PDB file of C-alpha atoms in Angstrom:
ATOM      1  CA  MET B1426     -23.263  24.441 -24.270  1.00 44.00           C
ATOM      2  CA  SER B1427     -19.924  23.465 -25.702  1.00 54.00           C
ATOM      3  CA  ALA B1428     -17.835  20.600 -24.358  1.00 59.00           C
ATOM      4  CA  THR B1429     -14.876  21.276 -22.089  1.00 60.00           C
ATOM      5  CA  PRO B1430     -11.637  20.541 -23.974  1.00 65.00           C
ATOM      6  CA  LEU B1431      -9.322  17.908 -22.412  1.00 66.00           C
ATOM      7  CA  ALA B1432      -6.296  19.547 -24.112  1.00 70.00           C
ATOM      8  CA  GLU B1433      -5.362  23.220 -24.088  1.00 75.00           C
ATOM      9  CA  GLU B1434      -4.209  23.314 -27.721  1.00 88.00           C
ATOM     10  CA  ALA B1435      -3.941  21.103 -30.725  1.00 93.00           C
ATOM     11  CA  ALA B1436      -0.826  18.955 -31.243  1.00 95.00           C
ATOM     12  CA  ALA B1437       1.599  20.487 -33.721  1.00 95.00           C
ATOM     13  CA  GLY B1438       1.519  18.473 -37.010  1.00 96.00           C
ATOM     14  CA  ALA B1439      -1.305  16.351 -35.509  1.00 97.00           C
ATOM     15  CA  THR B1440       1.471  14.345 -33.824  1.00 98.00           C
ATOM     16  CA  ALA B1441       1.904  13.112 -30.275  1.00 98.00           C
ATOM     17  CA  LEU B1442       4.622  11.272 -28.474  1.00 98.00           C
ATOM     18  CA  LEU B1443       3.647   8.336 -26.356  1.00 98.00           C
ATOM     19  CA  ILE B1444       6.079   7.115 -23.551  1.00 98.00           C
ATOM     20  CA  VAL B1445       5.038   3.673 -22.348  1.00 98.00           C
ATOM     21  CA  ASP B1446       5.941   2.291 -18.918  1.00 96.00           C
ATOM     22  CA  MET B1447       9.211   4.082 -18.523  1.00 97.00           C
ATOM     23  CA  ILE B1448       8.306   5.511 -15.096  1.00 95.00           C
ATOM     24  CA  SER B1449       8.425   2.366 -12.789  1.00 90.00           C
ATOM     25  CA  HIS B1450       9.510   0.874  -9.598  1.00 86.00           C
ATOM     26  CA  TRP B1451      10.916  -2.075 -11.541  1.00 90.00           C
ATOM     27  CA  ARG B1452       9.743  -4.752  -9.141  1.00 87.00           C
ATOM     28  CA  PHE B1453       8.253  -7.520 -11.285  1.00 86.00           C
ATOM     29  CA  PRO B1454       9.444 -10.691 -12.977  1.00 86.00           C
ATOM     30  CA  ASP B1455      12.330 -10.151 -15.453  1.00 88.00           C
ATOM     31  CA  ALA B1456      12.600  -6.472 -14.360  1.00 93.00           C
ATOM     32  CA  GLU B1457      16.339  -6.492 -13.854  1.00 93.00           C
ATOM     33  CA  ALA B1458      17.009  -7.461 -17.447  1.00 96.00           C
ATOM     34  CA  LEU B1459      14.386  -5.093 -18.748  1.00 96.00           C
ATOM     35  CA  LEU B1460      15.825  -2.241 -16.563  1.00 96.00           C
ATOM     36  CA  ALA B1461      19.310  -2.740 -17.887  1.00 96.00           C
ATOM     37  CA  GLN B1462      18.060  -2.520 -21.532  1.00 97.00           C
ATOM     38  CA  SER B1463      15.780   0.380 -20.753  1.00 97.00           C
ATOM     39  CA  ALA B1464      18.633   2.370 -19.095  1.00 97.00           C
ATOM     40  CA  ARG B1465      20.665   2.067 -22.362  1.00 97.00           C
ATOM     41  CA  MET B1466      17.696   3.195 -24.437  1.00 98.00           C
ATOM     42  CA  ALA B1467      16.144   6.048 -22.221  1.00 98.00           C
ATOM     43  CA  PRO B1468      18.590   8.742 -23.446  1.00 98.00           C
ATOM     44  CA  HIS B1469      17.106   8.185 -27.017  1.00 98.00           C
ATOM     45  CA  ILE B1470      13.598   8.862 -25.710  1.00 98.00           C
ATOM     46  CA  ALA B1471      14.917  11.908 -23.756  1.00 98.00           C
ATOM     47  CA  ALA B1472      16.447  13.412 -26.956  1.00 98.00           C
ATOM     48  CA  LEU B1473      13.295  12.683 -28.925  1.00 98.00           C
ATOM     49  CA  LYS B1474      11.133  14.231 -26.279  1.00 98.00           C
ATOM     50  CA  ALA B1475      13.296  17.416 -26.316  1.00 98.00           C
ATOM     51  CA  ARG B1476      12.955  17.602 -30.136  1.00 98.00           C
ATOM     52  CA  CYS B1477       9.049  17.074 -29.725  1.00 98.00           C
ATOM     53  CA  ARG B1478       8.968  19.813 -27.201  1.00 97.00           C
ATOM     54  CA  ARG B1479      10.697  22.266 -29.419  1.00 96.00           C
ATOM     55  CA  ALA B1480       8.307  21.317 -32.234  1.00 97.00           C
ATOM     56  CA  GLY B1481       5.166  21.701 -30.180  1.00 96.00           C
ATOM     57  CA  VAL B1482       4.478  17.982 -30.193  1.00 97.00           C
ATOM     58  CA  PRO B1483       2.837  16.924 -26.877  1.00 98.00           C
ATOM     59  CA  ALA B1484       4.215  14.070 -24.747  1.00 98.00           C
ATOM     60  CA  ILE B1485       1.847  11.645 -23.178  1.00 98.00           C
ATOM     61  CA  TYR B1486       2.872   9.010 -20.547  1.00 97.00           C
ATOM     62  CA  ALA B1487       1.020   5.816 -20.621  1.00 96.00           C
ATOM     63  CA  ASN B1488       1.935   4.015 -17.412  1.00 93.00           C
ATOM     64  CA  ASP B1489       1.127   0.950 -15.438  1.00 87.00           C
ATOM     65  CA  ASN B1490      -0.006   1.586 -11.896  1.00 73.00           C
ATOM     66  CA  HIS B1491       0.526  -2.044 -10.975  1.00 63.00           C
ATOM     67  CA  GLY B1492      -2.972  -2.460  -9.692  1.00 59.00           C
ATOM     68  CA  ARG B1493      -2.734   0.337  -7.122  1.00 62.00           C
ATOM     69  CA  TRP B1494      -6.051   2.044  -7.898  1.00 65.00           C
ATOM     70  CA  ARG B1495      -5.696   4.619  -5.104  1.00 62.00           C
ATOM     71  CA  SER B1496      -2.466   5.929  -6.715  1.00 66.00           C
ATOM     72  CA  ASP B1497      -1.975   8.584  -9.320  1.00 78.00           C
ATOM     73  CA  PHE B1498       0.773   9.305 -11.906  1.00 82.00           C
ATOM     74  CA  ARG B1499       2.562  11.782  -9.604  1.00 84.00           C
ATOM     75  CA  ARG B1500       2.771   9.045  -6.930  1.00 86.00           C
ATOM     76  CA  VAL B1501       4.076   6.541  -9.510  1.00 86.00           C
ATOM     77  CA  VAL B1502       6.807   9.129 -10.331  1.00 91.00           C
ATOM     78  CA  ASP B1503       7.632   9.766  -6.575  1.00 91.00           C
ATOM     79  CA  GLU B1504       7.892   6.043  -5.888  1.00 89.00           C
ATOM     80  CA  SER B1505      10.214   5.559  -8.748  1.00 90.00           C
ATOM     81  CA  LEU B1506      12.518   8.340  -7.624  1.00 94.00           C
ATOM     82  CA  ALA B1507      12.492   7.234  -4.074  1.00 92.00           C
ATOM     83  CA  GLN B1508      13.798   3.755  -4.853  1.00 90.00           C
ATOM     84  CA  GLY B1509      17.042   5.112  -6.220  1.00 92.00           C
ATOM     85  CA  GLY B1510      19.341   3.217  -8.657  1.00 94.00           C
ATOM     86  CA  ALA B1511      18.912   2.935 -12.376  1.00 95.00           C
ATOM     87  CA  GLY B1512      15.066   3.179 -12.266  1.00 95.00           C
ATOM     88  CA  ALA B1513      15.332   6.551 -10.525  1.00 97.00           C
ATOM     89  CA  ARG B1514      17.871   7.699 -13.039  1.00 97.00           C
ATOM     90  CA  ILE B1515      15.551   6.822 -15.878  1.00 98.00           C
ATOM     91  CA  THR B1516      12.712   8.714 -14.168  1.00 97.00           C
ATOM     92  CA  THR B1517      14.934  11.726 -13.640  1.00 97.00           C
ATOM     93  CA  LEU B1518      15.973  11.708 -17.302  1.00 98.00           C
ATOM     94  CA  LEU B1519      12.425  11.334 -18.542  1.00 98.00           C
ATOM     95  CA  ALA B1520      10.759  13.411 -15.784  1.00 94.00           C
ATOM     96  CA  PRO B1521       7.301  14.646 -16.915  1.00 95.00           C
ATOM     97  CA  ASP B1522       7.002  18.435 -17.471  1.00 95.00           C
ATOM     98  CA  ASP B1523       4.074  20.297 -15.983  1.00 93.00           C
ATOM     99  CA  ASP B1524       2.377  20.472 -19.419  1.00 94.00           C
ATOM    100  CA  ASP B1525       2.823  16.778 -20.385  1.00 96.00           C
ATOM    101  CA  TYR B1526      -0.164  14.417 -20.273  1.00 96.00           C
ATOM    102  CA  PHE B1527      -0.581  10.976 -18.704  1.00 94.00           C
ATOM    103  CA  VAL B1528      -2.944   7.992 -18.508  1.00 94.00           C
ATOM    104  CA  LEU B1529      -2.702   5.085 -16.036  1.00 92.00           C
ATOM    105  CA  LYS B1530      -3.348   1.853 -17.826  1.00 93.00           C
ATOM    106  CA  PRO B1531      -4.548  -1.415 -16.175  1.00 90.00           C
ATOM    107  CA  LYS B1532      -3.262  -3.811 -18.862  1.00 92.00           C
ATOM    108  CA  HIS B1533      -0.752  -3.936 -21.807  1.00 94.00           C
ATOM    109  CA  SER B1534      -2.219  -1.482 -24.259  1.00 97.00           C
ATOM    110  CA  GLY B1535      -2.249   2.325 -23.648  1.00 97.00           C
ATOM    111  CA  PHE B1536      -5.704   2.266 -25.116  1.00 97.00           C
ATOM    112  CA  PHE B1537      -7.379  -0.416 -23.133  1.00 95.00           C
ATOM    113  CA  ALA B1538      -9.725   1.019 -20.433  1.00 91.00           C
ATOM    114  CA  THR B1539      -7.961   4.488 -20.573  1.00 93.00           C
ATOM    115  CA  PRO B1540      -8.953   7.877 -21.909  1.00 94.00           C
ATOM    116  CA  LEU B1541      -5.949   7.895 -24.283  1.00 97.00           C
ATOM    117  CA  ASP B1542      -8.146   7.799 -27.551  1.00 97.00           C
ATOM    118  CA  LEU B1543     -10.314  10.687 -26.199  1.00 96.00           C
ATOM    119  CA  LEU B1544      -7.219  12.656 -25.253  1.00 96.00           C
ATOM    120  CA  LEU B1545      -5.725  12.232 -28.720  1.00 97.00           C
ATOM    121  CA  GLN B1546      -9.009  13.378 -30.263  1.00 96.00           C
ATOM    122  CA  HIS B1547      -8.889  16.547 -28.133  1.00 95.00           C
ATOM    123  CA  LEU B1548      -5.221  17.131 -29.126  1.00 97.00           C
ATOM    124  CA  GLN B1549      -6.339  16.565 -32.751  1.00 97.00           C
ATOM    125  CA  ALA B1550      -3.505  14.089 -33.105  1.00 98.00           C
ATOM    126  CA  ARG B1551      -3.594  11.519 -35.942  1.00 98.00           C
ATOM    127  CA  ARG B1552       0.053  10.536 -35.777  1.00 98.00           C
ATOM    128  CA  LEU B1553       1.410   8.714 -32.803  1.00 98.00           C
ATOM    129  CA  ILE B1554       5.169   8.049 -31.996  1.00 98.00           C
ATOM    130  CA  ILE B1555       5.217   5.211 -29.621  1.00 99.00           C
ATOM    131  CA  THR B1556       8.293   4.674 -27.278  1.00 98.00           C
ATOM    132  CA  GLY B1557       8.992   2.764 -24.145  1.00 98.00           C
ATOM    133  CA  VAL B1558       8.929  -0.814 -22.868  1.00 98.00           C
ATOM    134  CA  ALA B1559       8.463  -3.672 -23.412  1.00 97.00           C
ATOM    135  CA  THR B1560       8.705  -3.809 -27.228  1.00 98.00           C
ATOM    136  CA  ASP B1561       7.065  -7.126 -27.552  1.00 97.00           C
ATOM    137  CA  GLN B1562       4.319  -6.577 -25.043  1.00 97.00           C
ATOM    138  CA  CYS B1563       2.916  -3.042 -24.122  1.00 97.00           C
ATOM    139  CA  VAL B1564       4.506  -1.249 -27.102  1.00 98.00           C
ATOM    140  CA  THR B1565       3.197  -3.804 -29.604  1.00 98.00           C
ATOM    141  CA  THR B1566      -0.228  -4.014 -28.202  1.00 98.00           C
ATOM    142  CA  THR B1567      -0.517  -0.226 -28.132  1.00 98.00           C
ATOM    143  CA  ALA B1568       0.731   0.001 -31.746  1.00 98.00           C
ATOM    144  CA  VAL B1569      -1.855  -2.564 -32.834  1.00 98.00           C
ATOM    145  CA  ASP B1570      -4.679  -0.692 -30.955  1.00 98.00           C
ATOM    146  CA  ALA B1571      -3.489   2.554 -32.455  1.00 98.00           C
ATOM    147  CA  ARG B1572      -3.580   1.095 -35.970  1.00 98.00           C
ATOM    148  CA  MET B1573      -7.106  -0.379 -35.349  1.00 97.00           C
ATOM    149  CA  ARG B1574      -8.208   3.193 -34.537  1.00 98.00           C
ATOM    150  CA  ASP B1575      -6.591   4.472 -37.831  1.00 98.00           C
ATOM    151  CA  TYR B1576      -3.796   6.441 -36.327  1.00 98.00           C
ATOM    152  CA  GLU B1577      -0.565   6.732 -38.296  1.00 98.00           C
ATOM    153  CA  VAL B1578       2.059   5.086 -36.107  1.00 98.00           C
ATOM    154  CA  ILE B1579       5.803   5.091 -35.769  1.00 98.00           C
ATOM    155  CA  VAL B1580       7.826   2.960 -33.324  1.00 98.00           C
ATOM    156  CA  PRO B1581      11.413   4.280 -33.376  1.00 98.00           C
ATOM    157  CA  ARG B1582      13.552   1.205 -33.026  1.00 98.00           C
ATOM    158  CA  ASP B1583      16.073   2.993 -30.842  1.00 98.00           C
ATOM    159  CA  CYS B1584      13.407   4.136 -28.335  1.00 98.00           C
ATOM    160  CA  VAL B1585      12.064   0.797 -27.355  1.00 98.00           C
ATOM    161  CA  ALA B1586      13.497  -2.108 -25.301  1.00 98.00           C
ATOM    162  CA  THR B1587      12.758  -5.516 -23.978  1.00 97.00           C
ATOM    163  CA  GLN B1588      14.679  -8.038 -21.790  1.00 96.00           C
ATOM    164  CA  ASP B1589      17.476  -8.718 -24.317  1.00 96.00           C
ATOM    165  CA  ALA B1590      18.714  -7.505 -27.627  1.00 96.00           C
ATOM    166  CA  ALA B1591      17.749 -10.595 -29.655  1.00 97.00           C
ATOM    167  CA  ARG B1592      14.122 -10.652 -28.308  1.00 97.00           C
ATOM    168  CA  ASN B1593      13.951  -6.849 -29.089  1.00 98.00           C
ATOM    169  CA  ARG B1594      15.061  -7.421 -32.696  1.00 98.00           C
ATOM    170  CA  ARG B1595      12.321 -10.107 -33.169  1.00 98.00           C
ATOM    171  CA  ALA B1596       9.813  -7.764 -31.729  1.00 98.00           C
ATOM    172  CA  ILE B1597      10.804  -4.887 -34.041  1.00 98.00           C
ATOM    173  CA  ARG B1598      10.673  -7.272 -37.005  1.00 98.00           C
ATOM    174  CA  HIS B1599       7.148  -8.268 -35.909  1.00 98.00           C
ATOM    175  CA  ILE B1600       6.090  -4.568 -35.611  1.00 98.00           C
ATOM    176  CA  GLU B1601       7.469  -3.890 -39.122  1.00 98.00           C
ATOM    177  CA  GLU B1602       6.149  -7.026 -40.858  1.00 98.00           C
ATOM    178  CA  ALA B1603       2.938  -8.058 -39.107  1.00 97.00           C
ATOM    179  CA  VAL B1604       1.780  -4.651 -37.687  1.00 97.00           C
ATOM    180  CA  ARG B1605       3.060  -2.723 -40.640  1.00 97.00           C
ATOM    181  CA  VAL B1606       4.390   0.155 -38.607  1.00 98.00           C
ATOM    182  CA  PRO B1607       7.694   1.800 -39.592  1.00 98.00           C
ATOM    183  CA  THR B1608      10.531   1.603 -36.957  1.00 98.00           C
ATOM    184  CA  THR B1609      12.523   4.655 -38.158  1.00 98.00           C
ATOM    185  CA  PRO B1610      15.254   5.724 -35.752  1.00 98.00           C
ATOM    186  CA  ALA B1611      14.250   8.677 -33.624  1.00 98.00           C
ATOM    187  CA  ALA B1612      16.707  11.173 -35.171  1.00 97.00           C
ATOM    188  CA  ARG B1613      15.267  10.485 -38.570  1.00 98.00           C
ATOM    189  CA  ILE B1614      11.663  11.030 -37.622  1.00 98.00           C
ATOM    190  CA  ARG B1615      10.392  14.228 -39.282  1.00 96.00           C
ATOM    191  CA  LEU B1616       8.575  16.499 -36.820  1.00 97.00           C
ATOM    192  CA  PRO B1617       6.524  19.658 -37.733  1.00 92.00           C
ATOM    193  CA  ALA B1618       8.322  22.893 -37.898  1.00 83.00           C
ATOM    194  CA  LYS B1619       7.430  25.136 -35.002  1.00 70.00           C
ATOM    195  CA  SER B1620       5.169  27.972 -36.233  1.00 58.00           C
TER     196      SER B1620
END
């Protein structure tokens, strides 16, 4: 008996796009500052996601559910849209498509206590482009966990944000120097040619 696949087809170029915590109700400490920075950065993720879609690179949303264990990703999306304002505009811009994937995460890393690693195996993805918020928290811990699992990782510097620009620059420097992950701008990331 063969195992049931978790993904319908392999990721083009063994590459997957990860969008971390961009779908949110934005009701937590420091949310206002993070939301302002995220609103400026979100169009870059949207443009990268569109490029990935054309190339056959799957998008995976790794999202907090803020301890609401009876929720699901669709409910998180609906709550974000219902609140209105900048958070809803981000959700509209980055709205998941029917063929996108998602995992709900209980802590910072997209890998901790989630099926993300198993999903990436089923997608046959070995290269992970990590985008989202916050650069110095969930993005960094996810990048570290991906490296520990031997994924090739890119964190495009124009597709991540934290509460202010100086803090974001420090986090990006840490990702480059300590985690040893490139922070190539999204437009310069090479994607597979669609076959």
